[in-house]
Amino acid sequence: GESVGLHLPTLSVQEGDNSIINCAYSNSASDYFIWYKQESGKGPQFIIDIRSNMDKRQGQRVTVLLNKTVKHLSLQIAATQPGDSAVYFCAEKERGGSNYKLTFGKGTLLTVNP
Amino acid sequence: NAGVMQNPRHLVRRRGQEARLRCSPMKGHSHVYWYRQLPEEGLKFMVYLQKENIIDESGMPKERFSAEFPKEGPSILRIQQVVRGDSAAYFCASSPAGNEQFFGPGTRLTVL
């Protein structure tokens, strides 16, 4: 079936660098996407979301980009800090479907080296 | 405002025993969702409940698994006759009205 997945399972960056985490999705019916951060031993924490009528959305130090043509989603973290070390998941909701049912990708482990 | 609370945080059971996982939603939230996360996997939706009602249990195995969210008290995810394949992290999330979900810290179930 259609699913949300990630290109890179791990990403290691130096403190202060920018990080880019990618996510590919195959369900063209998805119209809402969310990035979550999950630290070790904790539950997922909402970072930022974007609807399909947008290409870009910015938050504090984070930017999400959506390319519907190639069904690609990315999360950019500026000036990455050690506290950003975590697993990052993208999740989607399907247009016209249940607005509560999230489909998660497998996650990317981000490691920030001091 | 306390976040979503789950207990126990860690649960060890032997094959064939029952596991009961509890979730107390955030104050004012009447919608609860349960997810299962296998090692190195993303979360998988299991069930969505509102007070005293199961709205969608399409992600929950038909046998041995059940969930409830009574009028009073926490939501309970119950797994009967556990097997090793049930070992996973079980996350609960809550929302005020079917929108943004806030996740709890999870219960890590280990079946020996």
mmCIF file of C-alpha atoms in Angstrom:
data_model
loop_
_atom_site.group_PDB
_atom_site.id
_atom_site.type_symbol
_atom_site.label_atom_id
_atom_site.label_comp_id
_atom_site.label_asym_id
_atom_site.label_seq_id
_atom_site.Cartn_x
_atom_site.Cartn_y
_atom_site.Cartn_z
ATOM 1 C CA GLY A 1 0.000 0.000 0.000
ATOM 2 C CA GLU A 2 0.981 3.635 -0.152
ATOM 3 C CA SER A 3 3.191 4.805 2.644
ATOM 4 C CA VAL A 4 5.375 7.572 3.914
ATOM 5 C CA GLY A 5 9.091 6.869 3.998
ATOM 6 C CA LEU A 6 12.443 8.504 4.475
ATOM 7 C CA HIS A 7 15.537 8.631 2.262
ATOM 8 C CA LEU A 8 18.188 8.613 4.987
ATOM 9 C CA PRO A 9 17.942 6.608 8.164
ATOM 10 C CA THR A 10 20.793 8.514 9.893
ATOM 11 C CA LEU A 11 22.259 11.990 9.677
ATOM 12 C CA SER A 12 25.282 13.265 11.547
ATOM 13 C CA VAL A 13 26.095 16.987 11.602
ATOM 14 C CA GLN A 14 28.379 19.361 13.433
ATOM 15 C CA GLU A 15 26.951 21.773 15.938
ATOM 16 C CA GLY A 16 26.109 25.026 14.240
ATOM 17 C CA ASP A 17 25.610 23.497 10.819
ATOM 18 C CA ASN A 18 22.254 23.356 9.080
ATOM 19 C CA SER A 19 20.470 19.995 8.877
ATOM 20 C CA ILE A 20 18.169 18.769 6.165
ATOM 21 C CA ILE A 21 15.988 15.732 6.766
ATOM 22 C CA ASN A 22 14.066 14.322 3.830
ATOM 23 C CA CYS A 23 10.852 12.405 3.472
ATOM 24 C CA ALA A 24 9.277 10.837 0.394
ATOM 25 C CA TYR A 25 5.601 10.061 0.286
ATOM 26 C CA SER A 26 3.684 8.112 -2.292
ATOM 27 C CA ASN A 27 0.070 8.860 -1.409
ATOM 28 C CA SER A 28 -0.974 11.635 -3.761
ATOM 29 C CA ALA A 29 -4.159 12.030 -1.736
ATOM 30 C CA SER A 30 -2.226 13.339 1.258
ATOM 31 C CA ASP A 31 -2.894 16.995 1.899
ATOM 32 C CA TYR A 32 -1.437 17.600 5.322
ATOM 33 C CA PHE A 33 2.008 16.799 6.658
ATOM 34 C CA ILE A 34 3.607 17.012 10.053
ATOM 35 C CA TRP A 35 7.143 16.713 11.347
ATOM 36 C CA TYR A 36 7.681 15.197 14.756
ATOM 37 C CA LYS A 37 10.770 15.004 16.923
ATOM 38 C CA GLN A 38 11.216 12.028 19.212
ATOM 39 C CA GLU A 39 13.937 12.080 21.807
ATOM 40 C CA SER A 40 15.152 8.888 23.365
ATOM 41 C CA GLY A 41 12.584 7.457 25.764
ATOM 42 C CA LYS A 42 9.975 10.083 24.979
ATOM 43 C CA GLY A 43 6.911 10.439 22.839
ATOM 44 C CA PRO A 44 6.828 12.333 19.546
ATOM 45 C CA GLN A 45 6.757 16.081 19.835
ATOM 46 C CA PHE A 46 5.110 18.265 17.189
ATOM 47 C CA ILE A 47 7.590 20.493 15.370
ATOM 48 C CA ILE A 48 5.856 21.997 12.363
ATOM 49 C CA ASP A 49 3.154 21.196 9.867
ATOM 50 C CA ILE A 50 2.263 22.170 6.338
ATOM 51 C CA ARG A 51 -0.808 21.848 4.136
ATOM 52 C CA SER A 52 -0.622 20.844 0.523
ATOM 53 C CA ASN A 53 -1.657 24.291 -0.676
ATOM 54 C CA MET A 54 1.672 25.599 0.585
ATOM 55 C CA ASP A 55 5.246 25.039 -0.580
ATOM 56 C CA LYS A 56 7.085 26.350 2.431
ATOM 57 C CA ARG A 57 6.467 27.121 6.046
ATOM 58 C CA GLN A 58 8.853 28.510 8.620
ATOM 59 C CA GLY A 59 9.026 28.172 12.342
ATOM 60 C CA GLN A 60 11.638 28.950 14.908
ATOM 61 C CA ARG A 61 14.898 27.631 13.386
ATOM 62 C CA VAL A 62 12.924 25.135 11.305
ATOM 63 C CA THR A 63 11.568 25.264 7.788
ATOM 64 C CA VAL A 64 9.447 22.670 6.037
ATOM 65 C CA LEU A 65 9.441 22.461 2.260
ATOM 66 C CA LEU A 66 6.854 20.564 0.261
ATOM 67 C CA ASN A 67 7.337 19.555 -3.355
ATOM 68 C CA LYS A 68 4.108 17.994 -4.519
ATOM 69 C CA THR A 69 5.436 17.331 -8.002
ATOM 70 C CA VAL A 70 7.914 14.759 -6.741
ATOM 71 C CA LYS A 71 6.059 13.997 -3.519
ATOM 72 C CA HIS A 72 8.907 15.123 -1.326
ATOM 73 C CA LEU A 73 8.969 16.784 2.058
ATOM 74 C CA SER A 74 11.982 18.156 3.884
ATOM 75 C CA LEU A 75 12.738 19.602 7.284
ATOM 76 C CA GLN A 76 15.521 22.121 7.569
ATOM 77 C CA ILE A 77 16.998 22.923 10.948
ATOM 78 C CA ALA A 78 19.165 26.016 11.127
ATOM 79 C CA ALA A 79 22.202 26.223 13.407
ATOM 80 C CA THR A 80 21.725 22.701 14.686
ATOM 81 C CA GLN A 81 22.303 22.255 18.402
ATOM 82 C CA PRO A 82 23.071 19.171 20.499
ATOM 83 C CA GLY A 83 19.538 19.342 21.848
ATOM 84 C CA ASP A 84 18.271 18.707 18.338
ATOM 85 C CA SER A 85 19.655 15.164 18.464
ATOM 86 C CA ALA A 86 16.637 12.899 18.093
ATOM 87 C CA VAL A 87 14.676 10.804 15.628
ATOM 88 C CA TYR A 88 12.606 12.868 13.249
ATOM 89 C CA PHE A 89 9.427 11.503 11.698
ATOM 90 C CA CYS A 90 7.267 12.845 8.954
ATOM 91 C CA ALA A 91 3.596 11.975 9.111
ATOM 92 C CA GLU A 92 0.692 12.512 6.771
ATOM 93 C CA LYS A 93 -3.050 12.747 6.732
ATOM 94 C CA GLU A 94 -5.087 11.856 3.699
ATOM 95 C CA ARG A 95 -7.451 14.302 2.036
ATOM 96 C CA GLY A 96 -11.021 13.286 2.604
ATOM 97 C CA GLY A 97 -9.982 10.579 4.953
ATOM 98 C CA SER A 98 -10.022 10.471 8.674
ATOM 99 C CA ASN A 99 -8.411 13.653 9.855
ATOM 100 C CA TYR A 100 -7.099 12.010 12.971
ATOM 101 C CA LYS A 101 -5.314 9.016 11.506
ATOM 102 C CA LEU A 102 -1.641 9.760 11.067
ATOM 103 C CA THR A 103 0.636 7.644 8.902
ATOM 104 C CA PHE A 104 4.243 7.869 10.033
ATOM 105 C CA GLY A 105 7.455 7.243 8.174
ATOM 106 C CA LYS A 106 10.248 5.190 9.706
ATOM 107 C CA GLY A 107 12.244 8.124 10.989
ATOM 108 C CA THR A 108 15.707 9.642 10.605
ATOM 109 C CA LEU A 109 18.161 9.671 13.476
ATOM 110 C CA LEU A 110 19.867 13.047 13.713
ATOM 111 C CA THR A 111 23.102 13.169 15.693
ATOM 112 C CA VAL A 112 24.673 16.530 16.440
ATOM 113 C CA ASN A 113 28.368 16.452 17.207
ATOM 114 C CA PRO A 114 29.703 19.183 19.505
ATOM 115 C CA ASN B 1 -1.091 22.061 32.508
ATOM 116 C CA ALA B 2 0.162 18.509 32.784
ATOM 117 C CA GLY B 3 0.791 16.700 29.526
ATOM 118 C CA VAL B 4 -0.468 13.312 28.469
ATOM 119 C CA MET B 5 0.415 10.766 31.113
ATOM 120 C CA GLN B 6 0.984 7.091 30.579
ATOM 121 C CA ASN B 7 1.676 4.351 33.049
ATOM 122 C CA PRO B 8 3.453 2.219 33.581
ATOM 123 C CA ARG B 9 6.437 3.498 31.630
ATOM 124 C CA HIS B 10 7.905 0.020 31.431
ATOM 125 C CA LEU B 11 6.004 -3.234 31.643
ATOM 126 C CA VAL B 12 7.381 -6.747 31.531
ATOM 127 C CA ARG B 13 5.075 -9.667 30.972
ATOM 128 C CA ARG B 14 5.534 -13.363 30.296
ATOM 129 C CA ARG B 15 3.872 -14.973 27.321
ATOM 130 C CA GLY B 16 0.218 -15.630 28.009
ATOM 131 C CA GLN B 17 -0.201 -12.914 30.620
ATOM 132 C CA GLU B 18 -2.304 -9.796 30.256
ATOM 133 C CA ALA B 19 -0.969 -6.283 29.781
ATOM 134 C CA ARG B 20 -2.904 -3.173 30.770
ATOM 135 C CA LEU B 21 -1.650 0.180 29.593
ATOM 136 C CA ARG B 22 -3.133 3.401 30.920
ATOM 137 C CA CYS B 23 -3.367 6.826 29.396
ATOM 138 C CA SER B 24 -4.599 10.006 31.016
ATOM 139 C CA PRO B 25 -5.194 12.691 28.397
ATOM 140 C CA MET B 26 -4.392 16.323 28.838
ATOM 141 C CA LYS B 27 -6.943 18.313 30.784
ATOM 142 C CA GLY B 28 -9.837 19.283 28.567
ATOM 143 C CA HIS B 29 -9.018 16.684 25.903
ATOM 144 C CA SER B 30 -11.768 14.198 25.133
ATOM 145 C CA HIS B 31 -10.122 12.470 22.171
ATOM 146 C CA VAL B 32 -7.565 9.707 22.700
ATOM 147 C CA TYR B 33 -5.473 7.792 20.187
ATOM 148 C CA TRP B 34 -3.255 4.759 20.644
ATOM 149 C CA TYR B 35 -0.234 3.970 18.493
ATOM 150 C CA ARG B 36 2.272 1.125 18.482
ATOM 151 C CA GLN B 37 5.924 1.569 17.630
ATOM 152 C CA LEU B 38 8.135 -1.375 16.840
ATOM 153 C CA PRO B 39 11.927 -0.933 17.144
ATOM 154 C CA GLU B 40 13.306 1.366 14.434
ATOM 155 C CA GLU B 41 9.838 1.808 12.953
ATOM 156 C CA GLY B 42 7.405 4.677 12.780
ATOM 157 C CA LEU B 43 4.272 4.781 14.854
ATOM 158 C CA LYS B 44 1.283 2.792 13.614
ATOM 159 C CA PHE B 45 -2.234 3.935 14.372
ATOM 160 C CA MET B 46 -4.262 1.475 16.415
ATOM 161 C CA VAL B 47 -7.435 3.012 17.758
ATOM 162 C CA TYR B 48 -9.226 6.321 18.275
ATOM 163 C CA LEU B 49 -11.629 6.832 21.149
ATOM 164 C CA GLN B 50 -13.783 9.547 22.573
ATOM 165 C CA LYS B 51 -15.354 9.334 25.969
ATOM 166 C CA GLU B 52 -17.174 5.997 26.208
ATOM 167 C CA ASN B 53 -16.997 5.448 22.442
ATOM 168 C CA ILE B 54 -14.639 3.712 20.055
ATOM 169 C CA ILE B 55 -14.560 5.811 16.906
ATOM 170 C CA ASP B 56 -12.074 3.872 14.811
ATOM 171 C CA GLU B 57 -10.301 0.649 15.719
ATOM 172 C CA SER B 58 -9.166 -0.206 12.218
ATOM 173 C CA GLY B 59 -5.507 -0.376 13.231
ATOM 174 C CA MET B 60 -5.995 -2.680 16.160
ATOM 175 C CA PRO B 61 -5.643 -6.471 15.857
ATOM 176 C CA LYS B 62 -9.029 -8.149 16.009
ATOM 177 C CA GLU B 63 -7.997 -10.651 18.647
ATOM 178 C CA ARG B 64 -6.491 -10.143 22.088
ATOM 179 C CA PHE B 65 -6.464 -6.334 21.866
ATOM 180 C CA SER B 66 -9.140 -4.047 23.256
ATOM 181 C CA ALA B 67 -9.366 -0.408 24.256
ATOM 182 C CA GLU B 68 -11.715 1.674 26.305
ATOM 183 C CA PHE B 69 -12.074 5.252 27.439
ATOM 184 C CA PRO B 70 -14.621 5.313 30.250
ATOM 185 C CA LYS B 71 -16.554 8.328 31.405
ATOM 186 C CA GLU B 72 -14.346 8.523 34.449
ATOM 187 C CA GLY B 73 -10.693 7.558 34.555
ATOM 188 C CA PRO B 74 -7.960 6.926 32.045
ATOM 189 C CA SER B 75 -8.100 5.201 28.707
ATOM 190 C CA ILE B 76 -6.989 1.574 28.887
ATOM 191 C CA LEU B 77 -5.328 -0.489 26.184
ATOM 192 C CA ARG B 78 -5.592 -4.133 27.107
ATOM 193 C CA ILE B 79 -3.631 -6.948 25.537
ATOM 194 C CA GLN B 80 -4.639 -10.442 26.511
ATOM 195 C CA GLN B 81 -2.428 -13.511 26.260
ATOM 196 C CA VAL B 82 0.590 -11.512 25.180
ATOM 197 C CA VAL B 83 3.084 -12.928 22.726
ATOM 198 C CA ARG B 84 6.666 -11.878 22.020
ATOM 199 C CA GLY B 85 5.526 -10.003 18.929
ATOM 200 C CA ASP B 86 3.555 -7.643 21.158
ATOM 201 C CA SER B 87 6.811 -6.232 22.510
ATOM 202 C CA ALA B 88 6.828 -2.594 21.444
ATOM 203 C CA ALA B 89 6.388 0.945 22.648
ATOM 204 C CA TYR B 90 2.753 1.952 22.932
ATOM 205 C CA PHE B 91 2.015 5.650 22.695
ATOM 206 C CA CYS B 92 -1.124 7.467 23.593
ATOM 207 C CA ALA B 93 -2.016 10.882 22.223
ATOM 208 C CA SER B 94 -4.866 13.218 23.037
ATOM 209 C CA SER B 95 -6.491 16.174 21.379
ATOM 210 C CA PRO B 96 -9.258 18.590 22.309
ATOM 211 C CA ALA B 97 -11.290 18.094 19.156
ATOM 212 C CA GLY B 98 -9.760 15.727 16.636
ATOM 213 C CA ASN B 99 -6.995 18.080 15.621
ATOM 214 C CA GLU B 100 -3.397 18.402 16.796
ATOM 215 C CA GLN B 101 -2.385 15.405 18.835
ATOM 216 C CA PHE B 102 -0.181 15.622 21.913
ATOM 217 C CA PHE B 103 1.736 12.472 22.703
ATOM 218 C CA GLY B 104 2.525 10.863 26.001
ATOM 219 C CA PRO B 105 5.916 9.374 26.910
ATOM 220 C CA GLY B 106 4.842 5.852 26.000
ATOM 221 C CA THR B 107 4.775 2.474 27.686
ATOM 222 C CA ARG B 108 7.497 0.059 26.706
ATOM 223 C CA LEU B 109 6.141 -3.464 26.820
ATOM 224 C CA THR B 110 8.545 -6.370 26.915
ATOM 225 C CA VAL B 111 7.198 -9.879 26.589
ATOM 226 C CA LEU B 112 9.530 -12.585 27.832
#
